CSV table of C-alpha atoms in Angstrom, one decimal:
chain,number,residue,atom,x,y,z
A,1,UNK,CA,194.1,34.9,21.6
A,2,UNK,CA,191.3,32.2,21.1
A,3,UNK,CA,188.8,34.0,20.8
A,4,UNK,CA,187.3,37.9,20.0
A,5,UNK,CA,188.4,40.4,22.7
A,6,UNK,CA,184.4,41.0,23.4
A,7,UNK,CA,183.8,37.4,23.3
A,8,UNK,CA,186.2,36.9,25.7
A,9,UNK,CA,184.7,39.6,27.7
A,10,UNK,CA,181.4,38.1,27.2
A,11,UNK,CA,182.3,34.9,28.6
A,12,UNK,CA,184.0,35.6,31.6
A,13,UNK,CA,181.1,37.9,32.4
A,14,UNK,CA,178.9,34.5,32.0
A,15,UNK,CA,181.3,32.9,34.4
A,16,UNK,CA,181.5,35.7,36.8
A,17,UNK,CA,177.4,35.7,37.0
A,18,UNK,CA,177.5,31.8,37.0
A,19,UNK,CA,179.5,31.8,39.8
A,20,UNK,CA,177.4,34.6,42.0
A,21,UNK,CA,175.4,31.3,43.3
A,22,UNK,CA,178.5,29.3,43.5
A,23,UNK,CA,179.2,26.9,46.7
A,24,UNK,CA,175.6,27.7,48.1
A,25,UNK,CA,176.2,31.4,48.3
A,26,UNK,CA,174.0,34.0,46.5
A,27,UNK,CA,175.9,37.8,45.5
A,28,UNK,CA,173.0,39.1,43.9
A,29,UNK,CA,170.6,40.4,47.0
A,30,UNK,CA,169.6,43.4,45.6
A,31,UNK,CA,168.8,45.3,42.8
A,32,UNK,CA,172.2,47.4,43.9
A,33,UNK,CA,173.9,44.1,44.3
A,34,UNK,CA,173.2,43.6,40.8
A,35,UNK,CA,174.0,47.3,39.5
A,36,UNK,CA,177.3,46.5,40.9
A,37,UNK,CA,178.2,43.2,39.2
A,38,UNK,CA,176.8,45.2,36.2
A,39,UNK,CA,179.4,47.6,37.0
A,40,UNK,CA,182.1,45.3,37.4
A,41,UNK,CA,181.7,43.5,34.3
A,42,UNK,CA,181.2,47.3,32.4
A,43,UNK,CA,177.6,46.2,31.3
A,44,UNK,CA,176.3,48.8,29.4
A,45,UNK,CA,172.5,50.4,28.3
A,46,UNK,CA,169.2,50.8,30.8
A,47,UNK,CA,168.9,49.4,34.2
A,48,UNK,CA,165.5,49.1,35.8
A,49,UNK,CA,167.5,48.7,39.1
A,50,UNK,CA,164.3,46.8,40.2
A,51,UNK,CA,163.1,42.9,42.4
A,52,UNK,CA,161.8,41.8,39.0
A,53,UNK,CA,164.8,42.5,37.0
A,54,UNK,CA,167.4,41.0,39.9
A,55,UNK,CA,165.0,38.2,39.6
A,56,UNK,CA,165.2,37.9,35.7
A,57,UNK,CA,169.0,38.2,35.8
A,58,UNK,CA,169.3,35.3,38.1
A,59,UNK,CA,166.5,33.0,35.9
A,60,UNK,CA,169.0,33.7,33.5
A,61,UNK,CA,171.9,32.9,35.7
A,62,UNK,CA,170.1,29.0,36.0
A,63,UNK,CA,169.9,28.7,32.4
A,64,UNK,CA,173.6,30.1,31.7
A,65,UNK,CA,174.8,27.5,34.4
A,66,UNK,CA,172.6,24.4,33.0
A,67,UNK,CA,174.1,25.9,29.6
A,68,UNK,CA,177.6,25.6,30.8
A,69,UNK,CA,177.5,21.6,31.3
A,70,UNK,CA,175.0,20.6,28.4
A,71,UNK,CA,176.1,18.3,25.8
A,72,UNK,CA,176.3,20.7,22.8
A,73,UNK,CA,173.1,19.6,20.7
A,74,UNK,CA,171.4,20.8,24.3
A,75,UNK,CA,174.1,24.3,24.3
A,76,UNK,CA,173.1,24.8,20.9
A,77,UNK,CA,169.0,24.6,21.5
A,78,UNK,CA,169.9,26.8,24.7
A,79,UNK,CA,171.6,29.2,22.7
A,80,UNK,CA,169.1,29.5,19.8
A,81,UNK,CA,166.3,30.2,22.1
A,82,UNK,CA,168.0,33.1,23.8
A,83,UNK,CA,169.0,34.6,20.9
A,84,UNK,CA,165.1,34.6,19.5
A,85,UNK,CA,163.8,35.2,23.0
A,86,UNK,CA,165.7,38.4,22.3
A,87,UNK,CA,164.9,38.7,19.1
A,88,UNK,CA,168.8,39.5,18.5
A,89,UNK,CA,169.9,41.2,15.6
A,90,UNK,CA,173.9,41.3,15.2
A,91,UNK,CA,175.4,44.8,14.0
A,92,UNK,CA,178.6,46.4,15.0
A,93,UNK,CA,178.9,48.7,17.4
A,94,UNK,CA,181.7,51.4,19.0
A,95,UNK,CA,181.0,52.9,22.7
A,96,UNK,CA,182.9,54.0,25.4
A,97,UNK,CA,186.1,52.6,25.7
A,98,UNK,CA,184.9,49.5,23.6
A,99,UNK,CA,186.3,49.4,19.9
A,100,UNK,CA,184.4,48.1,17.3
A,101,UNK,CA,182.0,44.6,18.9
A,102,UNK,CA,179.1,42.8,18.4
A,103,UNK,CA,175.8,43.8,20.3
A,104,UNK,CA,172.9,42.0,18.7
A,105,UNK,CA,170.3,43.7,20.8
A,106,UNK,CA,169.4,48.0,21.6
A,107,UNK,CA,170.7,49.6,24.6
A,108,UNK,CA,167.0,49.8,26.1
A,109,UNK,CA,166.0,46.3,25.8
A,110,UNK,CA,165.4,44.3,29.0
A,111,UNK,CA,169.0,43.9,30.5
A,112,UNK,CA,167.9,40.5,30.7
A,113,UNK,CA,167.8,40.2,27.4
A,114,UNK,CA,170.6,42.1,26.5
A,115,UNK,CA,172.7,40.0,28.9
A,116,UNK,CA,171.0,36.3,27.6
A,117,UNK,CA,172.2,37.5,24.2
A,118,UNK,CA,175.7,38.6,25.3
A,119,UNK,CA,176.0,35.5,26.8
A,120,UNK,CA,174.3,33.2,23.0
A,121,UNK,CA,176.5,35.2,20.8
A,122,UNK,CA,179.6,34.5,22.8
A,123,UNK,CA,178.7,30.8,23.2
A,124,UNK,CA,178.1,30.3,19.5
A,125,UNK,CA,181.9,31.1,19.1
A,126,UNK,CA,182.8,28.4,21.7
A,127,UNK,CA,180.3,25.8,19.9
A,128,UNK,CA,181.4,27.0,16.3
A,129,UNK,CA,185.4,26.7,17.5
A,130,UNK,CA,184.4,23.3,19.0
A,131,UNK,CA,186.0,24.7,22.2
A,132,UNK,CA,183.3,23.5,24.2
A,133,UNK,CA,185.7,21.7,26.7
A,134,UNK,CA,187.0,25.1,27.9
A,135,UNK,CA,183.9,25.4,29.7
A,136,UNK,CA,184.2,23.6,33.3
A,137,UNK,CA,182.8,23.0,37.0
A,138,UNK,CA,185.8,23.6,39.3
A,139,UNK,CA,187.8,20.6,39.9
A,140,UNK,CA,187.8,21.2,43.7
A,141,UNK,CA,185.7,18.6,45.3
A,142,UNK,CA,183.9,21.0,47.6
A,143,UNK,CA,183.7,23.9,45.1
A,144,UNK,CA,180.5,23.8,42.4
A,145,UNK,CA,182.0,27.3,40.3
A,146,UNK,CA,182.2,27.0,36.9
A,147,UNK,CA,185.7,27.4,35.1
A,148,UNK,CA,186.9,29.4,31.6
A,149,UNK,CA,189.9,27.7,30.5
A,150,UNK,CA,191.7,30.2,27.9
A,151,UNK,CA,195.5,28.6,28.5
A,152,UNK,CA,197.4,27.9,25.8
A,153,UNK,CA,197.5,23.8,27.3
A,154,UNK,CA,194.0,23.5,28.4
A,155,UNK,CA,195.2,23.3,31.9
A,156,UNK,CA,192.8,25.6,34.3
A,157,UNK,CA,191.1,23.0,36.5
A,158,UNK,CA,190.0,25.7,39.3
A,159,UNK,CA,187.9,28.6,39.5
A,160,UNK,CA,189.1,32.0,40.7
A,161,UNK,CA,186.3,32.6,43.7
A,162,UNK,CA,188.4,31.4,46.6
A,163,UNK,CA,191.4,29.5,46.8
A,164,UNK,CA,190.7,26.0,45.2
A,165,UNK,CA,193.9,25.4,43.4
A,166,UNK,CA,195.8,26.7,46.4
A,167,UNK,CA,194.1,24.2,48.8
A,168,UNK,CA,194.3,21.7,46.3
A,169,UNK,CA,198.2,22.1,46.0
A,170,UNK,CA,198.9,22.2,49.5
A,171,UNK,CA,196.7,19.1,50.2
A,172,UNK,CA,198.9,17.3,47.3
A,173,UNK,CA,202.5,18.4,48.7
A,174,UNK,CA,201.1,17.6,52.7
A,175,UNK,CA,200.3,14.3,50.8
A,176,UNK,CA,203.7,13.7,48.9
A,177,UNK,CA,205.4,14.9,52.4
A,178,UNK,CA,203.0,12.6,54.4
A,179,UNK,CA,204.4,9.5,51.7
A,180,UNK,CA,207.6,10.2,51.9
């Protein structure tokens, strides 16, 4: 394992709301769009289930995706301000089927900010590991989806919305065939 199980968790929940807006597409309609992603990714404390929250979670969405490409002197101002934004505090914490994590923010603050500092504390393992270039765009040339690379080799070059590495294997074998 490379990193913490919950900042694992964390991260792939980053990429999973990244790539809500992926390839020109939008998933988050509605305020019950969003409660389901929440419910997905097993995102825990208040919802407001309201426009203005949907449209907080998807400001965030902008700045976890700008996040996801910056250089890390960029990631790292990024990351600070979310975490004081949200005035995070770090503790340990133990709920439902969760063992022991970090939440550095109370069950009933904004789920904005409780998601923007889900998101910080996970990045400031990937920035302290220097694992930075785990964080990808989708190598597909028609795909924009961002990419967590947690194999062993570093060798993930596609996302997991569609079927990017798929068409990208079949267009290099039609290609080897085409040469032969």
């Amino acid at each position: 394992m490379l990193f913490a199980p919950d900042t694992e968790v964390a991260l792939r929940a980053v990429v999973n709301l990244i790539n809500t807006a992926a390839n020109g597409g939008e998933e988050l309609v509605s305020p019950e769009d969003l409660d389901a992603f929440l419910d997905a990714e097993e995102f825990s404390g208040v919802r407001a289930g309201t426009e203005q929250e949907l449209e907080s979670v998807k400001r965030l969405r902008g700045e976890l995706a700008a996040l996801w490409t910056a250089d890390e002197d960029t990631a790292v101002q990024a990351i600070n301000q979310l975490l004081v934004k949200a005035k995070a505090l770090p503790q340990l914490v133990k709920h439902d089927h969760w063992d022991w994590h970090l939440h550095a923010t109370t069950p009933d603050a904004p789920l904005v900010d409780r998601m923007g500092t889900e998101a910080a504390m996970a990045l400031v393992d990937v920035i302290r590991s220097k694992e930075s270039e785990r964080m990808r765009v989708c190598a597909a040339e028609d795909c924009d989806a961002v990419v967590l690379d947690l194999s062993r080799n570093r060798s993930k070059l596609y996302c997991d919305t569609g079927n990017c590495a798929n068409r990208a294997h079949v267009a290099a074998y039609r290609a080897r065939r085409a040469s032969a």
